[in-house]
Amino acid sequence: MSTSGGRPKELGAFLRTRRAELTPQQVGLPSDSTPRRVTGLRRAEVARLASISTDYYTRIEQGRMPASTHVLEALARALRLSPDQRAYLLGLAGRPPAEPPARATAEVTEHNRRLLAQLATGPALVVTRTMDVLAWNPTAAALLTDFGRHPVGDRNYVWLLFNDPVLRSRYRDWADGARACVAHLRMHTAHRPDDPRLHRLLARMTDHVDFQRWWQAREVAVLTSGNKRFRHPLVGDLTLDWDTLTSATAPDQHIVVWTAEPGSVSEHRLHALAARSAAAAPPGAATGQVAEPVTGPRTEQVTGPVTGTSTGTSTGPVTDTRRGAPEPT
């Protein structure tokens, strides 16, 4: 599953996957009685729709010839790509604007930590592009899982969604949520194919059949907002909207906030959950553990009054820890 050095190969695989999902009727081509050896559109049909030669398209799909932006745009139209899929295609070809380089260590900013602490009832997390969980408020821990009980190196939302039975059980539609997270990760590979954190996570997910199947499907998405249904053992079912905010001071960090429709049963239950978690937590409490560095064994402790657990039973100030990452297994 390595993405480094294989962008033309991945671009071709992505094109093959997308054309396999379409039929001639869906793209306005006449159907014929000739037996098809493959599912979906033939290469010649894609080339025809994109107004290029079959040989040229074949070379692009086989990774033997680069494609211009004009041709890539034509292929995106021919294959009926969504905006996210189009961006992914262009990213694989090295066409999108360059993003700022990722930080060697992902440390939550004080501004983002303060924002989490001041959210009264809304569950909120600070995550990276690869979904490492850097910080959370008490209501997020109460709704989702006690992130503080997991080793720092395991605090990745995708990893926990597949491996933490508590978080998995809270999703009423687990497969939909997990598949969307995989699509988000796949999108990230177009922009930063050599991201060490991504490679480390992928190496740890090789034994998960569902993850592998969805990864190979090459679905892509930018997760900015949506709706999730949760089942909580203390307050019951909740339907919450979520939004992602990007920090202007740290573009690699995103704040994910869940809210409920005003006046709804879910809002009432969310307030009850927030009250439970706030009852024992100090005012303005928020928890954050710095994600592990991608290289170098280092341990650094920064103390501060930040607390919060999934049950809301805090015991006082906790310690932020930054330490060397374990080798993938």
Coordinates of C-alpha atoms in Angstrom, one line a residue:
M1 CA 0.0 0.0 0.0
S2 CA 3.0 2.3 -0.2
T3 CA 2.3 5.5 -2.0
S4 CA 5.8 6.8 -2.3
G5 CA 7.3 6.8 -5.8
G6 CA 4.2 5.2 -7.3
R7 CA 2.0 8.1 -8.2
P8 CA 1.7 7.2 -12.0
K9 CA 0.9 3.7 -10.9
E10 CA -1.7 4.9 -8.4
L11 CA -3.2 7.3 -11.0
G12 CA -3.7 4.4 -13.4
A13 CA -5.2 2.2 -10.7
F14 CA -7.6 5.1 -9.8
L15 CA -8.7 5.5 -13.4
R16 CA -9.3 1.7 -13.8
T17 CA -11.3 1.7 -10.6
R18 CA -13.5 4.6 -11.7
R19 CA -14.2 3.3 -15.3
A20 CA -15.1 -0.1 -13.8
E21 CA -18.0 1.6 -12.0
L22 CA -19.6 3.1 -15.1
T23 CA -21.7 1.6 -17.9
P24 CA -22.0 2.9 -21.5
Q25 CA -25.6 3.8 -20.8
Q26 CA -24.6 6.0 -17.8
V27 CA -22.2 8.1 -20.0
G28 CA -24.5 8.3 -23.0
L29 CA -22.7 5.7 -25.2
P30 CA -24.7 3.2 -27.2
S31 CA -24.6 -0.3 -25.9
D32 CA -23.6 -3.2 -28.1
S33 CA -23.8 -7.0 -27.9
T34 CA -20.1 -7.6 -27.9
P35 CA -19.1 -9.6 -24.8
R36 CA -17.1 -7.5 -22.3
R37 CA -14.1 -9.0 -20.7
V38 CA -14.0 -6.4 -17.9
T39 CA -16.6 -4.6 -15.8
G40 CA -17.5 -1.1 -16.8
L41 CA -16.2 1.0 -19.6
R42 CA -13.5 -0.1 -22.0
R43 CA -10.4 2.0 -22.4
A44 CA -11.5 2.9 -26.0
E45 CA -14.8 4.3 -24.6
V46 CA -13.1 6.4 -22.0
A47 CA -10.7 7.8 -24.7
R48 CA -13.6 8.6 -26.9
L49 CA -15.4 10.5 -24.2
A50 CA -12.2 12.4 -23.4
S51 CA -11.5 13.1 -27.1
I52 CA -8.1 11.5 -27.0
S53 CA -6.7 8.4 -28.7
T54 CA -7.0 5.0 -27.2
D55 CA -3.3 4.5 -27.3
Y56 CA -2.7 7.8 -25.4
Y57 CA -5.2 6.8 -22.7
T58 CA -3.8 3.3 -22.4
R59 CA -0.3 4.8 -21.8
I60 CA -1.7 7.1 -19.2
E61 CA -3.5 4.3 -17.4
Q62 CA -0.4 2.1 -17.5
G63 CA 1.8 4.9 -16.0
R64 CA 3.9 5.1 -19.1
M65 CA 3.0 8.7 -20.1
P66 CA 2.2 11.8 -18.1
A67 CA -1.0 13.7 -18.9
S68 CA -1.5 17.4 -19.2
T69 CA -4.0 19.2 -16.9
H70 CA -6.3 19.7 -20.0
V71 CA -6.4 15.9 -20.5
L72 CA -6.9 15.2 -16.9
E73 CA -9.8 17.5 -16.8
A74 CA -11.3 15.8 -19.8
L75 CA -10.9 12.4 -18.1
A76 CA -12.5 13.7 -15.0
R77 CA -15.5 14.8 -17.0
A78 CA -15.6 11.5 -19.0
L79 CA -15.5 9.4 -15.8
R80 CA -18.1 11.6 -14.1
L81 CA -15.7 12.3 -11.2
S82 CA -16.9 14.1 -8.1
P83 CA -15.1 17.3 -7.0
D84 CA -13.1 15.3 -4.5
Q85 CA -12.3 12.6 -7.0
R86 CA -11.2 15.2 -9.5
A87 CA -8.9 16.9 -6.9
Y88 CA -7.4 13.5 -6.0
L89 CA -6.7 12.7 -9.7
L90 CA -5.0 16.1 -10.2
G91 CA -3.1 15.6 -7.0
L92 CA -1.7 12.2 -8.2
A93 CA -0.5 14.0 -11.3
G94 CA 1.2 16.7 -9.2
R95 CA -1.1 19.4 -10.4
P96 CA -2.7 20.9 -7.3
P97 CA -1.1 23.9 -5.5
A98 CA 1.6 22.8 -3.0
E99 CA 0.5 22.5 0.6
P100 CA 2.6 23.7 3.5
P101 CA 5.0 21.0 4.7
A102 CA 3.8 18.8 7.5
R103 CA 5.3 19.5 10.9
A104 CA 7.8 17.0 12.2
T105 CA 5.8 16.8 15.4
A106 CA 2.1 17.6 15.7
E107 CA 1.6 19.7 18.8
V108 CA -1.8 21.2 19.6
T109 CA -1.7 25.0 19.8
E110 CA -2.7 26.7 22.9
H111 CA -5.4 28.6 21.0
N112 CA -7.0 25.3 19.8
R113 CA -6.8 23.9 23.3
R114 CA -8.5 27.0 24.8
L115 CA -11.3 26.8 22.2
L116 CA -12.0 23.2 23.1
A117 CA -12.1 24.1 26.8
Q118 CA -14.6 26.9 26.2
L119 CA -17.1 24.7 24.2
A120 CA -19.8 24.2 26.8
T121 CA -21.8 21.2 25.5
G122 CA -20.4 20.4 22.1
P123 CA -18.1 17.4 21.8
A124 CA -14.9 18.6 20.0
L125 CA -11.5 17.2 18.9
V126 CA -8.3 18.6 17.4
V127 CA -7.1 16.2 14.7
T128 CA -4.4 16.2 12.1
R129 CA -4.8 15.5 8.4
T130 CA -4.0 11.8 9.1
M131 CA -6.6 11.9 11.9
D132 CA -4.2 11.7 14.8
V133 CA -6.2 12.9 17.9
L134 CA -4.2 15.7 19.5
A135 CA -6.7 17.1 22.0
W136 CA -10.3 16.6 23.1
N137 CA -12.8 18.1 25.5
P138 CA -14.6 16.2 28.3
T139 CA -17.8 15.9 26.3
A140 CA -16.0 14.3 23.3
A141 CA -14.5 11.7 25.6
A142 CA -17.9 11.0 27.1
L143 CA -19.5 10.7 23.8
L144 CA -16.9 8.7 21.9
T145 CA -14.2 7.0 24.0
D146 CA -11.7 7.8 26.8
F147 CA -8.8 8.8 24.5
G148 CA -6.6 9.2 27.6
R149 CA -6.7 5.5 28.3
H150 CA -5.0 4.7 25.0
P151 CA -1.2 5.0 24.5
V152 CA -0.2 8.2 22.7
G153 CA 0.8 6.2 19.6
D154 CA -2.7 4.7 19.3
R155 CA -4.6 8.0 19.4
N156 CA -5.5 8.0 15.8
Y157 CA -9.2 8.2 15.0
V158 CA -9.1 5.6 12.2
W159 CA -7.0 3.2 14.3
L160 CA -9.4 3.5 17.2
L161 CA -12.5 3.3 15.0
F162 CA -11.3 -0.2 13.9
N163 CA -9.6 -1.3 17.1
D164 CA -11.4 0.3 20.1
P165 CA -14.6 -1.6 20.9
V166 CA -16.0 1.3 22.8
L167 CA -15.7 3.8 20.0
R168 CA -16.9 1.2 17.5
S169 CA -20.0 0.5 19.6
R170 CA -21.0 4.1 19.8
Y171 CA -21.5 4.3 16.0
R172 CA -25.0 3.2 14.9
D173 CA -23.7 3.2 11.3
W174 CA -20.2 2.0 11.9
A175 CA -19.5 0.8 8.4
D176 CA -20.5 4.1 6.8
G177 CA -18.4 6.1 9.3
A178 CA -15.3 3.9 8.9
R179 CA -15.5 3.8 5.1
A180 CA -15.7 7.7 5.0
C181 CA -12.5 7.9 7.2
V182 CA -10.7 5.5 4.8
A183 CA -11.7 7.7 1.9
H184 CA -10.4 10.7 3.7
L185 CA -7.0 9.0 4.3
R186 CA -6.9 8.0 0.6
M187 CA -7.4 11.6 -0.4
H188 CA -4.5 12.6 1.8
T189 CA -2.1 10.4 -0.2
A190 CA -2.5 12.6 -3.3
H191 CA -1.2 15.6 -1.5
R192 CA 1.4 14.0 0.8
P193 CA 2.3 10.5 -0.6
D194 CA 5.4 10.3 1.6
D195 CA 3.8 11.3 4.9
P196 CA 5.6 9.0 7.5
R197 CA 2.6 9.0 9.8
L198 CA 0.3 7.8 7.0
H199 CA 2.7 5.0 6.1
R200 CA 3.0 4.0 9.8
L201 CA -0.8 3.8 10.1
L202 CA -1.3 1.9 6.8
A203 CA 1.3 -0.6 8.0
R204 CA -0.7 -1.2 11.2
M205 CA -4.0 -1.7 9.3
T206 CA -2.9 -4.6 7.1
D207 CA -4.8 -7.2 9.1
H208 CA -8.2 -5.4 8.9
V209 CA -10.2 -6.9 6.1
D210 CA -12.7 -4.1 5.9
F211 CA -10.0 -1.4 5.8
Q212 CA -8.1 -3.3 3.1
R213 CA -11.2 -3.7 0.9
W214 CA -12.2 0.0 1.2
W215 CA -8.6 1.2 0.7
Q216 CA -8.4 -0.8 -2.5
A217 CA -11.7 0.6 -3.7
R218 CA -9.9 4.0 -4.0
E219 CA -12.8 6.1 -2.8
V220 CA -11.8 9.6 -1.9
A221 CA -13.4 12.4 0.1
V222 CA -12.7 15.6 1.9
L223 CA -14.5 15.4 5.2
T224 CA -15.7 18.9 6.2
S225 CA -19.2 18.3 7.6
G226 CA -21.9 15.7 7.9
N227 CA -24.3 13.8 10.1
K228 CA -23.6 11.0 12.5
R229 CA -25.9 8.7 14.6
F230 CA -24.6 7.5 18.0
R231 CA -25.8 5.1 20.6
H232 CA -24.7 5.9 24.1
P233 CA -25.2 3.5 27.1
L234 CA -26.0 6.4 29.4
V235 CA -28.2 8.8 27.4
G236 CA -29.5 6.7 24.5
D237 CA -29.4 7.4 20.8
L238 CA -28.3 10.8 19.4
T239 CA -28.2 12.3 15.9
L240 CA -25.6 14.9 15.7
D241 CA -24.2 17.2 12.9
W242 CA -20.5 17.7 12.7
D243 CA -18.3 20.4 11.2
T244 CA -14.6 20.7 10.6
L245 CA -12.8 24.0 11.2
T246 CA -9.2 24.5 10.1
S247 CA -7.0 26.5 12.3
A248 CA -5.5 29.6 10.7
T249 CA -2.5 29.4 12.9
A250 CA -1.9 25.7 12.3
P251 CA -3.3 24.6 8.9
D252 CA -2.4 20.9 9.7
Q253 CA -4.8 20.9 12.6
H254 CA -8.6 20.6 12.3
I255 CA -11.2 21.1 15.0
V256 CA -14.1 18.7 14.7
V257 CA -17.3 19.8 16.5
W258 CA -20.5 17.9 17.0
T259 CA -23.8 19.8 17.5
A260 CA -27.5 18.8 17.9
E261 CA -30.5 20.4 16.3
P262 CA -32.0 23.0 18.7
G263 CA -35.0 21.7 20.6
S264 CA -34.4 18.1 19.6
V265 CA -34.3 15.0 21.8
S266 CA -30.6 14.7 20.7
E267 CA -29.9 18.2 22.1
H268 CA -31.5 17.3 25.4
R269 CA -29.5 14.1 25.6
L270 CA -26.3 15.8 24.6
H271 CA -26.7 18.4 27.3
A272 CA -27.3 15.6 29.8
L273 CA -24.1 13.9 28.7
A274 CA -22.2 17.2 28.9
A275 CA -23.5 17.8 32.4
R276 CA -22.3 14.4 33.5
S277 CA -18.8 14.9 32.1
A278 CA -18.6 18.5 33.5
A279 CA -19.7 17.6 37.0
A280 CA -16.3 16.2 38.0
A281 CA -14.1 18.1 35.6
P282 CA -12.4 21.4 36.6
P283 CA -13.8 24.6 34.9
G284 CA -12.3 25.0 31.4
A285 CA -10.9 21.5 31.4
A286 CA -9.7 20.0 28.1
T287 CA -7.4 17.1 27.5
G288 CA -4.7 16.9 25.0
Q289 CA -1.9 14.5 24.3
V290 CA 0.7 15.5 21.7
A291 CA 1.0 13.0 18.9
E292 CA 4.2 11.0 18.7
P293 CA 7.0 12.3 16.6
V294 CA 7.5 10.4 13.4
T295 CA 11.3 10.0 14.0
G296 CA 13.7 10.1 16.9
P297 CA 13.3 8.8 20.4
R298 CA 12.4 11.7 22.6
T299 CA 10.4 12.2 25.8
E300 CA 9.3 15.6 26.9
Q301 CA 6.7 16.5 29.6
V302 CA 4.7 19.6 29.8
T303 CA 2.4 19.9 32.8
G304 CA -0.8 21.8 32.8
P305 CA -4.3 21.8 34.2
V306 CA -5.9 19.8 31.5
T307 CA -8.3 16.9 32.3
G308 CA -11.2 14.9 31.1
T309 CA -12.3 11.3 30.7
S310 CA -15.1 9.4 29.0
T311 CA -16.9 9.1 32.3
G312 CA -16.2 12.6 33.4
T313 CA -14.3 11.4 36.5
S314 CA -11.2 13.5 36.4
T315 CA -8.6 13.3 39.1
G316 CA -6.8 16.7 38.6
P317 CA -4.1 18.0 36.3
V318 CA -2.6 15.5 33.8
T319 CA 0.6 15.5 31.8
D320 CA 1.1 16.0 28.1
T321 CA 3.6 13.4 26.9
R322 CA 5.6 13.4 23.7
R323 CA 7.7 10.3 23.0
G324 CA 9.3 8.3 20.2
A325 CA 6.9 6.3 17.9
P326 CA 6.9 2.5 18.0
E327 CA 7.9 0.5 15.0
P328 CA 5.0 -0.6 12.8
T329 CA 3.9 -4.2 13.4

